[in-house]
Short mmCIF file of C-alpha atoms in Angstrom, two decimals:
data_model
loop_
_atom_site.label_atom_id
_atom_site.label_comp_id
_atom_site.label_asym_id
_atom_site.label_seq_id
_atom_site.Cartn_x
_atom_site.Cartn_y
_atom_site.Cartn_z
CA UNK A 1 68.11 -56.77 33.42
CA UNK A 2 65.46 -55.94 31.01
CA UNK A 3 64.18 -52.47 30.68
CA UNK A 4 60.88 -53.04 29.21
CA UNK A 5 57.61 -51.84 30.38
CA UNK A 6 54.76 -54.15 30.97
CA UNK A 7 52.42 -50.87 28.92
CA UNK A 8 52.49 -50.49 25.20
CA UNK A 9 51.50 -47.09 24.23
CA UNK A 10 48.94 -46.76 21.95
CA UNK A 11 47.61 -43.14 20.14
CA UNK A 12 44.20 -43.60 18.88
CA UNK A 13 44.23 -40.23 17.19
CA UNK A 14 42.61 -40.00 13.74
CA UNK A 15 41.94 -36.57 11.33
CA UNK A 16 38.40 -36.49 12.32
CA UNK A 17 39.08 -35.58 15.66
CA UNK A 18 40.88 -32.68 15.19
CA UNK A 19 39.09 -31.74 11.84
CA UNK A 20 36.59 -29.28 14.03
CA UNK A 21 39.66 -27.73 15.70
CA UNK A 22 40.84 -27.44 11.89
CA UNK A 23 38.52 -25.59 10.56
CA UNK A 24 37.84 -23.30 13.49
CA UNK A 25 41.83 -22.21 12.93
CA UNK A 26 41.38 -21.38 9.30
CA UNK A 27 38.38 -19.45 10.08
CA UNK A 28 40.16 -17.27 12.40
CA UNK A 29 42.86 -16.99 10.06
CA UNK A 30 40.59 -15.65 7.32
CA UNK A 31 38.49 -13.29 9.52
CA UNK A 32 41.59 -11.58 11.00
CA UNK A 33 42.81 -11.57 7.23
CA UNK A 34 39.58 -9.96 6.46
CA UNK A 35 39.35 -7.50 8.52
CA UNK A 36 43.21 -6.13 7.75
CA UNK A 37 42.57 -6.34 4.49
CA UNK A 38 39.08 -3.88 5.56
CA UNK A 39 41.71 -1.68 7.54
CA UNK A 40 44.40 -1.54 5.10
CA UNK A 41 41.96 0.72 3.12
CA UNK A 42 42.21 3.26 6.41
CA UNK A 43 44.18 6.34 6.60
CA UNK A 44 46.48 4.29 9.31
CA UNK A 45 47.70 0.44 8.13
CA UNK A 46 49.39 0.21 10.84
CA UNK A 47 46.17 -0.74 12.81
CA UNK A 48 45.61 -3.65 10.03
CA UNK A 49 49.32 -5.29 10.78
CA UNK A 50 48.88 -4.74 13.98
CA UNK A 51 44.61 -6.03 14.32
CA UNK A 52 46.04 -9.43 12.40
CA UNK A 53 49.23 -9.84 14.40
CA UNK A 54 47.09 -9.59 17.58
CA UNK A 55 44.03 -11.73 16.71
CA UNK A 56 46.83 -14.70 15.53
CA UNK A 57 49.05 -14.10 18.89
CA UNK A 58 46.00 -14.56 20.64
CA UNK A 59 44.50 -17.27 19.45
CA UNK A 60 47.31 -19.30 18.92
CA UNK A 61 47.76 -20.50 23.17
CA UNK A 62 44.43 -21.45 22.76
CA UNK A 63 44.52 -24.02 19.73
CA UNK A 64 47.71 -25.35 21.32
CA UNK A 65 46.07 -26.05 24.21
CA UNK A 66 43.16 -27.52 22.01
CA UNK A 67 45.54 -29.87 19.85
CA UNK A 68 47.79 -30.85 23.15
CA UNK A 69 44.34 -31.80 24.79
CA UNK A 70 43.07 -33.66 22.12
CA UNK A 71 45.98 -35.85 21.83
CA UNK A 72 46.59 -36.71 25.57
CA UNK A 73 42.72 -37.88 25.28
CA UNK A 74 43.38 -40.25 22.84
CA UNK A 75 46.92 -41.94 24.11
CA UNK A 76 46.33 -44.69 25.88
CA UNK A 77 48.29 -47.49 27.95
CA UNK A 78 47.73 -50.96 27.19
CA UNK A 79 48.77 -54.15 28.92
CA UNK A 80 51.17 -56.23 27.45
CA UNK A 81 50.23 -59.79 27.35
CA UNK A 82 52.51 -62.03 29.53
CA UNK A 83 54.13 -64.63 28.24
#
């Protein structure tokens, strides 16, 4: 009994699709970075740590979602050809 399937799966995913989603991540990296680094200079640091732990906790479901999306777009099923 043979357990092979008559698909062959086949992930069409290259850099340049996710490149945009990429950048968009390091952006948010360096703003939140940027603007602890702004609140460090405060009379409370706390709010820095706490401003950059928040804006990455935050962000992070929604570039997960962003790269799980992307990938399920590009995996597709092809036929095998019978012989």
């Amino acid at each position: 009994m043979s357990s092979s399937s008559p698909f062959a799966v086949r992930c069409t995913l290259t850099f340049g699709d996710i490149y945009g989603q990429i950048l968009a991540w390091m952006a948010v990296i360096f703003v939140s970075l940027a603007s602890g680094l702004a609140l460090m200079g405060s009379s409370k640091p706390l709010f820095a740590l706490v401003g950059v732990g928040l804006i990455l906790v935050l962000s992070l479901p929604f570039l997960l979602f962003a790269f799980v999306t992307t990938l399920l777009n590009h995996i597709q099923l092809e036929p095998k050809s019978g012989a």
